[in-house]
Tab-separated table of C-alpha atoms in Angstrom:
chain	number	residue	atom	x	y	z
A	1	MET	CA	10.078	16.930	-5.130
A	2	ALA	CA	10.076	15.622	-1.556
A	3	SER	CA	13.454	14.905	-0.009
A	4	GLU	CA	14.386	11.489	1.428
A	5	PHE	CA	13.754	12.792	5.036
A	6	ASP	CA	10.389	14.344	4.013
A	7	LEU	CA	9.359	11.048	2.577
A	8	ILE	CA	10.266	9.200	5.801
A	9	ARG	CA	8.594	11.820	8.056
A	10	HIS	CA	5.382	11.875	6.011
A	11	HIS	CA	4.918	8.204	5.353
A	12	PHE	CA	6.878	6.145	7.809
A	13	SER	CA	6.829	7.963	11.168
A	14	ARG	CA	3.815	6.628	13.053
A	15	PRO	CA	3.755	6.038	16.812
A	16	THR	CA	5.314	2.851	18.188
A	17	ARG	CA	4.113	0.689	21.108
A	18	HIS	CA	7.040	-1.181	22.583
A	19	THR	CA	10.107	0.717	21.467
A	20	ASP	CA	12.236	3.173	23.533
A	21	LEU	CA	13.478	5.113	20.492
A	22	ALA	CA	12.263	4.537	16.987
A	23	GLY	CA	13.181	6.346	13.740
A	24	GLY	CA	14.929	9.693	13.621
A	25	ASP	CA	18.264	8.846	15.199
A	26	ASP	CA	21.259	6.794	14.128
A	27	ALA	CA	19.809	3.593	15.599
A	28	ALA	CA	16.651	2.360	17.273
A	29	LEU	CA	16.569	1.380	20.906
A	30	TRP	CA	14.445	-1.269	22.592
A	31	GLN	CA	14.565	-3.480	25.613
A	32	PRO	CA	13.995	-7.198	25.083
A	33	THR	CA	11.735	-8.958	27.526
A	34	PRO	CA	13.806	-10.607	30.310
A	35	GLY	CA	14.187	-14.339	29.804
A	36	HIS	CA	13.705	-14.133	26.083
A	37	GLN	CA	15.924	-14.551	23.033
A	38	LEU	CA	15.788	-12.234	20.021
A	39	ALA	CA	14.718	-13.833	16.736
A	40	VAL	CA	15.854	-11.902	13.703
A	41	SER	CA	15.154	-12.418	10.002
A	42	THR	CA	15.487	-10.468	6.717
A	43	ASP	CA	13.612	-10.879	3.471
A	44	MET	CA	13.288	-8.758	0.360
A	45	LEU	CA	10.834	-8.429	-2.517
A	46	VAL	CA	12.238	-7.219	-5.868
A	47	GLU	CA	10.040	-5.871	-8.654
A	48	GLY	CA	9.978	-8.246	-11.600
A	49	ARG	CA	11.319	-11.077	-9.423
A	50	HIS	CA	8.853	-11.403	-6.583
A	51	PHE	CA	6.023	-9.103	-7.891
A	52	PHE	CA	4.815	-7.737	-11.125
A	53	ALA	CA	5.519	-4.175	-12.211
A	54	GLY	CA	2.378	-2.165	-11.476
A	55	ALA	CA	1.366	-4.373	-8.569
A	56	ASP	CA	-0.987	-2.732	-6.131
A	57	PRO	CA	1.131	-0.777	-3.562
A	58	THR	CA	-1.233	-1.406	-0.622
A	59	ASP	CA	-0.956	-5.141	-1.201
A	60	LEU	CA	2.825	-4.797	-1.488
A	61	GLY	CA	2.979	-2.967	1.794
A	62	TRP	CA	1.100	-5.780	3.500
A	63	LYS	CA	2.972	-8.557	1.861
A	64	SER	CA	6.456	-7.128	2.350
A	65	LEU	CA	5.975	-7.218	6.140
A	66	ALA	CA	3.818	-10.355	6.223
A	67	VAL	CA	6.447	-12.591	4.672
A	68	ASN	CA	8.887	-11.525	7.393
A	69	VAL	CA	6.315	-11.966	10.128
A	70	SER	CA	5.845	-15.535	8.808
A	71	ASP	CA	9.588	-16.237	9.392
A	72	LEU	CA	9.066	-15.525	13.099
A	73	ALA	CA	5.882	-17.505	13.227
A	74	ALA	CA	7.880	-20.466	11.944
A	75	MET	CA	10.215	-20.157	15.008
A	76	GLY	CA	7.328	-19.786	17.496
A	77	ALA	CA	8.394	-16.137	18.115
A	78	THR	CA	6.330	-13.081	18.749
A	79	PRO	CA	7.045	-10.260	16.175
A	80	ARG	CA	7.949	-6.870	17.722
A	81	TRP	CA	10.176	-4.588	15.576
A	82	ALA	CA	10.890	-4.062	11.923
A	83	LEU	CA	13.244	-2.007	9.834
A	84	LEU	CA	12.389	-1.080	6.284
A	85	ALA	CA	14.881	-0.431	3.440
A	86	LEU	CA	12.932	0.894	0.474
A	87	ALA	CA	14.211	1.678	-3.008
A	88	VAL	CA	11.762	3.338	-5.367
A	89	PRO	CA	12.232	4.880	-8.819
A	90	ASP	CA	10.729	8.166	-7.693
A	91	ALA	CA	8.993	9.739	-4.676
A	92	ASP	CA	5.454	9.166	-5.945
A	93	ALA	CA	3.371	10.382	-3.030
A	94	GLY	CA	0.307	8.360	-4.001
A	95	TRP	CA	2.256	5.104	-4.307
A	96	LEU	CA	4.102	5.685	-1.042
A	97	ALA	CA	0.941	6.565	0.895
A	98	ALA	CA	-0.764	3.364	-0.354
A	99	PHE	CA	2.294	1.241	0.376
A	100	ALA	CA	2.575	2.709	3.910
A	101	ASP	CA	-1.089	2.062	4.518
A	102	GLY	CA	-0.683	-1.606	3.634
A	103	PHE	CA	2.527	-1.933	5.665
A	104	TYR	CA	1.007	-0.377	8.729
A	105	ALA	CA	-2.195	-2.467	8.397
A	106	CYS	CA	-0.002	-5.599	8.691
A	107	ALA	CA	2.068	-4.048	11.518
A	108	GLU	CA	-1.105	-3.276	13.441
A	109	ALA	CA	-2.511	-6.711	12.897
A	110	PHE	CA	0.629	-8.425	14.242
A	111	GLY	CA	1.835	-5.930	16.836
A	112	VAL	CA	4.960	-4.754	14.948
A	113	ASP	CA	6.678	-1.376	15.491
A	114	LEU	CA	8.473	0.146	12.450
A	115	VAL	CA	11.563	1.493	14.142
A	116	GLY	CA	13.724	2.709	11.255
A	117	GLY	CA	15.372	1.886	7.954
A	118	ASP	CA	16.465	3.631	4.823
A	119	THR	CA	15.212	4.962	1.498
A	120	THR	CA	16.841	5.611	-1.823
A	121	ARG	CA	16.065	6.031	-5.477
A	122	GLY	CA	16.526	2.911	-7.570
A	123	PRO	CA	14.777	-0.129	-9.012
A	124	ARG	CA	11.820	-0.965	-6.741
A	125	ASN	CA	13.107	-3.165	-3.916
A	126	LEU	CA	11.408	-3.745	-0.543
A	127	SER	CA	13.794	-5.151	2.103
A	128	ILE	CA	12.726	-5.679	5.676
A	129	THR	CA	14.528	-6.878	8.767
A	130	ILE	CA	12.197	-8.108	11.478
A	131	CYS	CA	12.941	-8.829	15.114
A	132	GLY	CA	10.918	-10.772	17.613
A	133	GLU	CA	11.075	-12.530	20.945
A	134	VAL	CA	10.831	-16.104	22.063
A	135	PRO	CA	11.354	-17.522	25.625
A	136	THR	CA	14.952	-18.712	25.996
A	137	GLY	CA	15.202	-22.241	24.653
A	138	ALA	CA	11.641	-22.369	23.340
A	139	ALA	CA	12.213	-21.511	19.633
A	140	ILE	CA	11.031	-24.171	17.222
A	141	ARG	CA	13.976	-24.945	14.942
A	142	ARG	CA	14.335	-27.078	11.855
A	143	ASP	CA	16.584	-29.679	13.411
A	144	GLY	CA	14.421	-31.174	16.147
A	145	ALA	CA	12.407	-33.718	14.152
A	146	SER	CA	12.641	-37.452	14.857
A	147	VAL	CA	11.857	-40.654	12.876
A	148	GLY	CA	8.187	-41.530	13.537
A	149	ASP	CA	6.984	-37.906	13.986
A	150	ASP	CA	3.844	-36.853	12.174
A	151	LEU	CA	4.197	-34.292	9.403
A	152	TRP	CA	1.691	-31.466	9.274
A	153	VAL	CA	0.887	-28.430	7.168
A	154	SER	CA	-1.484	-25.541	7.968
A	155	GLY	CA	-4.165	-24.006	5.807
A	156	GLN	CA	-4.275	-24.359	1.982
A	157	PRO	CA	-0.916	-24.527	0.323
A	158	GLY	CA	-1.153	-24.065	-3.458
A	159	ARG	CA	-3.601	-21.214	-3.704
A	160	ALA	CA	-0.882	-18.601	-4.257
A	161	ALA	CA	0.618	-20.709	-7.015
A	162	LEU	CA	-2.733	-20.922	-8.800
A	163	ALA	CA	-3.116	-17.210	-8.562
A	164	LEU	CA	0.343	-16.642	-10.085
A	165	TRP	CA	-0.442	-19.032	-12.944
A	166	HIS	CA	-3.740	-17.250	-13.413
A	167	LEU	CA	-2.074	-13.782	-13.710
A	168	ARG	CA	1.014	-14.889	-15.642
A	169	ASP	CA	-0.126	-17.812	-17.762
A	170	ARG	CA	-3.856	-17.135	-18.004
A	171	LEU	CA	-4.806	-20.271	-16.104
A	172	PRO	CA	-8.593	-20.233	-15.835
A	173	LEU	CA	-9.845	-20.263	-12.184
A	174	ALA	CA	-13.422	-20.888	-11.120
A	175	ALA	CA	-15.137	-17.553	-10.221
A	176	ASP	CA	-15.947	-18.631	-6.671
A	177	HIS	CA	-12.264	-19.509	-5.989
A	178	ARG	CA	-10.484	-16.732	-7.898
A	179	ASP	CA	-10.579	-14.035	-5.185
A	180	THR	CA	-9.462	-16.482	-2.463
A	181	CYS	CA	-6.450	-17.563	-4.566
A	182	LEU	CA	-5.534	-13.982	-5.429
A	183	ALA	CA	-5.798	-13.002	-1.744
A	184	ALA	CA	-3.409	-15.845	-0.807
A	185	LEU	CA	-0.875	-14.406	-3.289
A	186	HIS	CA	-1.240	-10.736	-2.508
A	187	ARG	CA	-2.200	-10.769	1.190
A	188	PRO	CA	-0.658	-13.794	2.844
A	189	GLN	CA	-1.695	-14.401	6.455
A	190	PRO	CA	1.241	-15.193	8.762
A	191	ARG	CA	0.326	-18.076	11.112
A	192	THR	CA	1.649	-16.346	14.197
A	193	ALA	CA	-1.016	-17.641	16.582
A	194	LEU	CA	-0.348	-21.207	15.389
A	195	GLY	CA	3.399	-20.773	15.764
A	196	LEU	CA	3.124	-19.576	19.305
A	197	ALA	CA	0.697	-22.356	20.208
A	198	LEU	CA	2.999	-25.051	18.813
A	199	ARG	CA	5.825	-24.254	21.246
A	200	GLY	CA	6.355	-27.377	23.218
A	201	ARG	CA	4.329	-29.404	20.746
A	202	ALA	CA	6.085	-29.208	17.399
A	203	SER	CA	9.527	-30.848	17.097
A	204	ALA	CA	10.606	-28.857	13.989
A	205	MET	CA	8.957	-26.212	11.808
A	206	LEU	CA	9.417	-23.782	8.948
A	207	ASP	CA	7.155	-21.736	6.678
A	208	VAL	CA	6.278	-22.654	3.127
A	209	SER	CA	7.685	-19.823	0.958
A	210	ASP	CA	9.475	-21.736	-1.867
A	211	GLY	CA	7.158	-24.766	-2.180
A	212	LEU	CA	6.186	-27.478	0.271
A	213	LEU	CA	8.623	-30.078	-1.105
A	214	GLY	CA	11.514	-27.661	-1.388
A	215	ASP	CA	11.073	-26.303	2.125
A	216	LEU	CA	10.357	-29.791	3.527
A	217	GLY	CA	13.846	-30.700	2.161
A	218	HIS	CA	15.417	-28.125	4.438
A	219	LEU	CA	13.701	-29.701	7.511
A	220	LEU	CA	14.762	-33.212	6.435
A	221	ASP	CA	18.369	-32.168	5.947
A	222	ALA	CA	18.474	-30.270	9.229
A	223	SER	CA	16.966	-33.122	11.225
A	224	ALA	CA	18.638	-35.958	9.245
A	225	VAL	CA	15.354	-37.799	8.535
A	226	GLY	CA	13.279	-38.871	5.505
A	227	ALA	CA	9.544	-38.460	4.979
A	228	GLN	CA	6.659	-40.364	3.432
A	229	ILE	CA	3.804	-38.154	2.266
A	230	GLU	CA	0.327	-39.722	2.006
A	231	ALA	CA	-1.285	-38.658	-1.282
A	232	SER	CA	-4.782	-39.140	0.172
A	233	ARG	CA	-3.980	-36.700	2.979
A	234	LEU	CA	-2.868	-33.793	0.817
A	235	PRO	CA	-5.332	-30.798	0.863
A	236	GLU	CA	-5.952	-30.751	-2.837
A	237	ALA	CA	-9.772	-30.716	-3.146
A	238	ALA	CA	-10.134	-26.958	-3.037
A	239	LEU	CA	-7.303	-26.568	-5.560
A	240	VAL	CA	-8.955	-28.988	-7.957
A	241	ALA	CA	-12.251	-27.081	-7.532
A	242	ALA	CA	-10.410	-23.856	-8.306
A	243	CYS	CA	-8.581	-24.905	-11.499
A	244	GLY	CA	-10.359	-28.091	-12.598
A	245	ASP	CA	-7.106	-29.974	-13.142
A	246	ALA	CA	-5.949	-32.607	-10.666
A	247	GLU	CA	-2.354	-32.602	-11.988
A	248	ARG	CA	-2.103	-28.788	-11.761
A	249	ALA	CA	-3.634	-28.970	-8.269
A	250	ARG	CA	-1.033	-31.387	-7.019
A	251	GLN	CA	1.799	-29.372	-8.559
A	252	ALA	CA	0.524	-26.263	-6.795
A	253	CYS	CA	0.098	-28.068	-3.470
A	254	LEU	CA	3.561	-29.698	-3.474
A	255	ALA	CA	5.721	-27.256	-5.477
A	256	GLY	CA	3.912	-23.910	-5.441
A	257	GLY	CA	5.453	-21.192	-3.263
A	258	ASP	CA	4.404	-17.942	-1.639
A	259	ASP	CA	1.895	-19.620	0.684
A	260	TYR	CA	3.498	-18.839	4.042
A	261	GLU	CA	1.682	-21.759	5.746
A	262	LEU	CA	3.506	-23.604	8.446
A	263	LEU	CA	5.006	-26.981	7.801
A	264	PHE	CA	5.925	-28.870	10.982
A	265	SER	CA	6.599	-32.178	12.635
A	266	ALA	CA	5.305	-33.339	15.943
A	267	PRO	CA	5.478	-36.529	17.994
A	268	LEU	CA	2.620	-39.026	17.766
A	269	ALA	CA	1.631	-38.185	21.389
A	270	GLN	CA	0.747	-34.655	20.247
A	271	ARG	CA	-1.607	-35.735	17.439
A	272	ASP	CA	-4.954	-35.191	19.266
A	273	ALA	CA	-3.771	-31.920	20.901
A	274	ILE	CA	-2.701	-30.499	17.498
A	275	ALA	CA	-6.004	-31.508	15.884
A	276	ALA	CA	-7.819	-29.753	18.812
A	277	LEU	CA	-5.521	-26.718	18.272
A	278	GLY	CA	-6.571	-26.441	14.677
A	279	ARG	CA	-10.176	-26.450	15.742
A	280	SER	CA	-9.675	-23.774	18.383
A	281	LEU	CA	-7.916	-21.529	15.866
A	282	ALA	CA	-10.489	-22.251	13.120
A	283	LEU	CA	-7.488	-23.190	10.973
A	284	PRO	CA	-7.311	-26.454	9.064
A	285	LEU	CA	-4.221	-28.483	10.048
A	286	HIS	CA	-3.455	-31.362	7.749
A	287	ARG	CA	-1.528	-34.446	8.918
A	288	ILE	CA	0.068	-35.301	5.498
A	289	GLY	CA	2.707	-37.881	6.339
A	290	THR	CA	5.292	-39.410	8.637
A	291	LEU	CA	9.038	-38.842	9.097
A	292	THR	CA	11.145	-41.889	8.275
A	293	ALA	CA	14.770	-43.048	8.320
A	294	PRO	CA	17.000	-40.793	6.195
A	295	ALA	CA	17.907	-43.700	3.903
A	296	GLU	CA	14.278	-43.903	2.810
A	297	GLY	CA	14.488	-40.366	1.347
A	298	LEU	CA	11.255	-38.528	0.415
A	299	THR	CA	8.409	-40.511	-1.069
A	300	LEU	CA	4.745	-40.137	-1.972
A	301	ARG	CA	2.504	-43.091	-1.024
A	302	ALA	CA	-0.467	-43.551	-3.278
A	303	ALA	CA	-3.858	-44.890	-2.169
A	304	ASP	CA	-2.968	-48.374	-3.493
A	305	GLY	CA	0.136	-48.489	-1.249
A	306	THR	CA	2.737	-47.891	-3.967
A	307	SER	CA	5.409	-45.285	-3.230
A	308	THR	CA	7.175	-42.961	-5.626
A	309	ALA	CA	10.362	-40.983	-4.890
A	310	LEU	CA	9.856	-37.214	-4.964
A	311	ALA	CA	12.293	-34.524	-5.932
A	312	ARG	CA	12.909	-31.972	-3.239
A	313	ALA	CA	13.384	-29.041	-5.565
A	314	GLY	CA	11.871	-25.726	-4.586
A	315	PHE	CA	12.087	-22.207	-5.879
A	316	ASP	CA	15.706	-20.872	-6.166
A	317	HIS	CA	16.333	-17.195	-6.780
A	318	PHE	CA	19.477	-17.950	-8.840
A	319	THR	CA	18.190	-20.771	-11.036
A	320	ALA	CA	14.515	-20.064	-11.502
């Protein structure tokens, strides 16, 4: 059986691009770009909690890094370095090779160096710390939004939730939408290019990992504002087409997680520029509402003008 160090050398020791010293020593060494701050985030995926037992290891390799890259995208930061702490029940060479292929495919796509980490035997757990850079003072935080700002979301939130319900609950999905939904769940695409382009335009931002409403609640709390969402502006048409159920589609759009789209606010003066940015990136950007006074809370405005209060509950790892 391969030792821990054989496992690391064989599967996780590929060349790096912007690192002075990567794996193989007690710590990695790198030099941040002058005039930049480091942005650092950690996320983990646990078998049975975040992914099914028997999940495809190549997809897991991609997703384990992608969800961390998404955190940096939400700050307007460029991803640079990652550390991987990997617990597996055994040193299955085939599983490890496939996982590494998926991980490095994501690393190559987003310019990330794997610079170290740890491995051990145990229940399958994928934990990554990612580091990136952002020009000093340019990070897009959650606490910069103001009353009157537009509220935007990228891409198609809700597809990953439909895929989960399809796999777990046997929710039927239309054949021409099934693969797209499954790809959203298994191979999320961090919106790094959008995050970088929104520096100086977005007033506050985060990524949608635990559901649009739940994550929006964090932005509202940090910025001390409320929000009114326009039901007619929610990107639900593709979700309805996928599952044939308008109520399910709305639930997926507003409360589904695992999308890793960017949810952000921006001043009214940026509206045309942001719409143009979406066209230039070939990425739909949906203006779904407006930020309001905090006393107004979070509401959904129907087409007839009536408003309904919305709960801000999202996925919680200790209550779900």
